[in-house]
Tab-separated table of C-alpha atoms in Angstrom:
chain	number	residue	atom	x	y	z
R	1	UNK	CA	0.000	0.000	0.000
R	2	UNK	CA	1.143	3.512	-0.654
R	3	UNK	CA	1.822	5.672	2.395
R	4	UNK	CA	-1.553	7.323	1.857
R	5	UNK	CA	-4.716	6.287	0.025
R	6	UNK	CA	-8.260	7.515	-0.161
R	7	UNK	CA	-11.396	5.409	0.059
R	8	UNK	CA	-15.047	6.271	0.571
R	9	UNK	CA	-17.619	5.415	3.190
R	10	UNK	CA	-21.013	4.131	2.088
R	11	UNK	CA	-22.382	7.687	2.446
R	12	UNK	CA	-19.711	8.989	0.059
R	13	UNK	CA	-17.494	10.770	2.578
R	14	UNK	CA	-13.795	10.356	1.843
R	15	UNK	CA	-11.577	8.412	4.216
R	16	UNK	CA	-7.837	8.964	4.115
R	17	UNK	CA	-5.867	5.883	5.081
R	18	UNK	CA	-2.393	6.988	6.102
R	19	UNK	CA	0.589	4.932	7.212
R	20	UNK	CA	2.300	6.349	10.295
R	21	UNK	CA	4.958	4.931	12.608
R	22	UNK	CA	3.587	2.894	15.527
R	23	UNK	CA	5.133	5.400	17.927
R	24	UNK	CA	3.747	8.480	16.090
R	25	UNK	CA	1.766	10.755	18.475
R	26	UNK	CA	-1.505	10.128	16.617
R	27	UNK	CA	-0.915	6.373	16.596
R	28	UNK	CA	-0.051	6.544	20.295
R	29	UNK	CA	-3.328	8.373	21.004
R	30	UNK	CA	-5.410	5.829	19.076
R	31	UNK	CA	-3.562	2.882	20.635
R	32	UNK	CA	-4.392	4.379	24.030
R	33	UNK	CA	-8.062	4.378	23.062
R	34	UNK	CA	-7.820	0.759	21.904
R	35	UNK	CA	-6.249	-0.159	25.232
R	36	UNK	CA	-8.987	1.712	27.126
R	37	UNK	CA	-11.551	-0.301	25.167
R	38	UNK	CA	-9.812	-3.490	26.384
R	39	UNK	CA	-9.803	-2.186	29.972
R	40	UNK	CA	-13.532	-1.470	29.744
R	41	UNK	CA	-14.391	-4.851	28.210
R	42	UNK	CA	-11.822	-7.136	29.864
R	43	UNK	CA	-10.562	-5.303	32.940
R	44	UNK	CA	-7.047	-4.681	31.609
R	45	UNK	CA	-5.002	-3.710	28.559
R	46	UNK	CA	-3.712	-6.092	25.904
R	47	UNK	CA	-0.666	-7.811	27.391
R	48	UNK	CA	0.777	-9.020	24.078
R	49	UNK	CA	4.345	-7.795	23.616
R	50	UNK	CA	4.588	-5.199	20.864
R	51	UNK	CA	7.771	-3.696	19.446
R	52	UNK	CA	7.049	-0.548	17.374
R	53	UNK	CA	9.746	-1.622	14.887
R	54	UNK	CA	7.611	-4.661	13.939
R	55	UNK	CA	5.117	-2.318	12.274
R	56	UNK	CA	7.594	-0.561	9.986
R	57	UNK	CA	7.093	-1.135	6.241
R	58	UNK	CA	7.697	-3.324	4.403
R	59	UNK	CA	7.575	-5.891	7.247
R	60	UNK	CA	4.551	-4.317	8.926
R	61	UNK	CA	2.229	-1.339	8.806
R	62	UNK	CA	0.253	0.950	11.109
R	63	UNK	CA	-2.652	2.758	9.448
R	64	UNK	CA	-4.701	5.701	10.631
R	65	UNK	CA	-8.103	6.340	9.060
R	66	UNK	CA	-9.273	9.953	8.962
R	67	UNK	CA	-12.715	11.198	7.950
R	68	UNK	CA	-12.897	14.905	7.156
R	69	UNK	CA	-9.485	15.286	8.811
R	70	UNK	CA	-10.692	13.699	12.066
R	71	UNK	CA	-9.008	10.495	13.309
R	72	UNK	CA	-11.688	7.835	12.927
R	73	UNK	CA	-9.763	4.633	13.556
R	74	UNK	CA	-6.654	2.583	13.072
R	75	UNK	CA	-5.266	-0.865	12.447
R	76	UNK	CA	-1.941	-2.567	11.962
R	77	UNK	CA	-0.197	-5.743	10.913
R	78	UNK	CA	3.158	-7.317	11.654
R	79	UNK	CA	4.873	-10.517	10.581
R	80	UNK	CA	3.633	-13.456	12.636
R	81	UNK	CA	5.496	-16.244	10.807
R	82	UNK	CA	6.930	-16.636	7.297
R	83	UNK	CA	4.072	-15.843	4.891
R	84	UNK	CA	1.675	-14.979	7.751
R	85	UNK	CA	0.761	-11.487	8.977
R	86	UNK	CA	-0.886	-10.756	12.322
R	87	UNK	CA	-3.529	-8.015	12.429
R	88	UNK	CA	-3.370	-5.830	15.556
R	89	UNK	CA	-4.937	-2.699	17.020
R	90	UNK	CA	-8.043	-2.474	14.833
R	91	UNK	CA	-10.135	0.267	16.393
R	92	UNK	CA	-12.842	2.688	15.301
R	93	UNK	CA	-13.839	5.757	17.306
R	94	UNK	CA	-17.424	5.436	18.638
R	95	UNK	CA	-18.697	8.381	16.522
R	96	UNK	CA	-17.550	6.572	13.348
R	97	UNK	CA	-18.696	3.034	14.097
R	98	UNK	CA	-21.073	1.167	11.792
R	99	UNK	CA	-20.127	3.389	8.837
R	100	UNK	CA	-17.623	1.136	7.061
R	101	UNK	CA	-14.368	2.470	8.540
R	102	UNK	CA	-13.302	-0.906	9.946
R	103	UNK	CA	-13.957	-2.651	6.615
R	104	UNK	CA	-11.802	-0.100	4.793
R	105	UNK	CA	-8.999	-0.446	7.344
R	106	UNK	CA	-9.118	-4.248	7.180
R	107	UNK	CA	-9.114	-4.231	3.363
R	108	UNK	CA	-6.074	-1.924	3.320
R	109	UNK	CA	-4.267	-4.050	5.908
R	110	UNK	CA	-4.937	-7.261	3.984
R	111	UNK	CA	-3.884	-5.652	0.686
R	112	UNK	CA	-0.637	-4.303	2.100
R	113	UNK	CA	0.178	-7.583	3.890
R	114	UNK	CA	-0.396	-9.503	0.654
R	115	UNK	CA	1.769	-7.029	-1.269
R	116	UNK	CA	4.517	-7.652	1.316
R	117	UNK	CA	4.309	-11.406	0.678
R	118	UNK	CA	1.830	-12.644	3.274
R	119	UNK	CA	-0.328	-15.524	2.071
R	120	UNK	CA	-2.581	-15.436	5.129
R	121	UNK	CA	-3.433	-13.339	8.153
R	122	UNK	CA	-4.264	-14.204	11.743
R	123	UNK	CA	-5.655	-12.184	14.597
R	124	UNK	CA	-6.653	-12.487	18.224
R	125	UNK	CA	-9.882	-11.005	19.524
R	126	UNK	CA	-12.147	-11.816	22.427
R	127	UNK	CA	-15.630	-12.995	23.228
R	128	UNK	CA	-16.512	-9.570	24.685
R	129	UNK	CA	-16.060	-7.918	21.285
R	130	UNK	CA	-19.100	-9.227	19.380
R	131	UNK	CA	-18.984	-6.341	16.892
R	132	UNK	CA	-15.411	-7.193	15.938
R	133	UNK	CA	-16.185	-10.903	15.709
R	134	UNK	CA	-19.154	-10.186	13.418
R	135	UNK	CA	-16.935	-7.989	11.208
R	136	UNK	CA	-14.248	-10.656	10.934
R	137	UNK	CA	-16.814	-13.360	10.139
R	138	UNK	CA	-18.317	-11.150	7.411
R	139	UNK	CA	-14.810	-10.680	5.978
R	140	UNK	CA	-14.258	-14.451	5.751
R	141	UNK	CA	-12.190	-15.087	8.871
R	142	UNK	CA	-12.528	-18.538	10.427
R	143	UNK	CA	-11.231	-20.249	13.555
R	144	UNK	CA	-7.431	-20.527	13.801
R	145	UNK	CA	-5.022	-22.098	16.293
R	146	UNK	CA	-4.254	-20.022	19.370
R	147	UNK	CA	-0.895	-18.315	19.784
R	148	UNK	CA	0.935	-15.911	22.044
R	149	UNK	CA	0.065	-14.789	25.545
R	150	UNK	CA	-3.663	-15.541	25.137
R	151	UNK	CA	-3.379	-19.071	23.690
R	152	UNK	CA	-5.718	-21.286	25.670
R	153	UNK	CA	-7.215	-18.406	27.684
R	154	UNK	CA	-10.979	-18.483	28.278
R	155	UNK	CA	-12.758	-16.039	25.983
R	156	UNK	CA	-9.812	-15.630	23.610
R	157	UNK	CA	-10.803	-15.976	19.961
R	158	UNK	CA	-8.224	-16.708	17.251
R	159	UNK	CA	-9.148	-16.210	13.629
R	160	UNK	CA	-7.400	-16.450	10.300
R	161	UNK	CA	-7.917	-15.945	6.613
R	162	UNK	CA	-6.076	-16.935	3.474
R	163	UNK	CA	-5.246	-13.934	1.318
R	164	UNK	CA	-6.135	-14.269	-2.331
R	165	UNK	CA	-3.142	-13.752	-4.574
R	166	UNK	CA	-3.356	-12.054	-7.968
R	167	UNK	CA	-2.965	-15.414	-9.674
R	168	UNK	CA	-6.138	-16.643	-7.973
R	169	UNK	CA	-8.352	-13.685	-8.845
């Protein structure tokens, strides 16, 4: 993916999808909101170890979605294993939910991961995020083996999806 791209919500408003470093102030602010969401839903922040360098292109990516210049959400991916990307930090601000922002972020993450050589993606969510689980199911994600700090934890949900290569389209 280019460092910036424009997409449109269902209502026609433009969404700018912009790659920023994981430790960029705007990324930091949105990651803080993601973590607060986890605190609210699960009682604590995500404890998975994250190194900002893992999200630097071309081996990873952190995207910010802006609608009318306002930060609306974010998402990221990093290498999980050879040919496999892990999606992290997908978040949409409450005022922008249910408008297609998450779908646009996920599509851009999948596209950029595939362009970087990933053949599939995995992610970890939780049973207290039914909106996210519904989104992932609608995007074709299915059950995947557990991994990392939450493998085997009650309520942890692991999903994956094969990315379609150009030769398969």
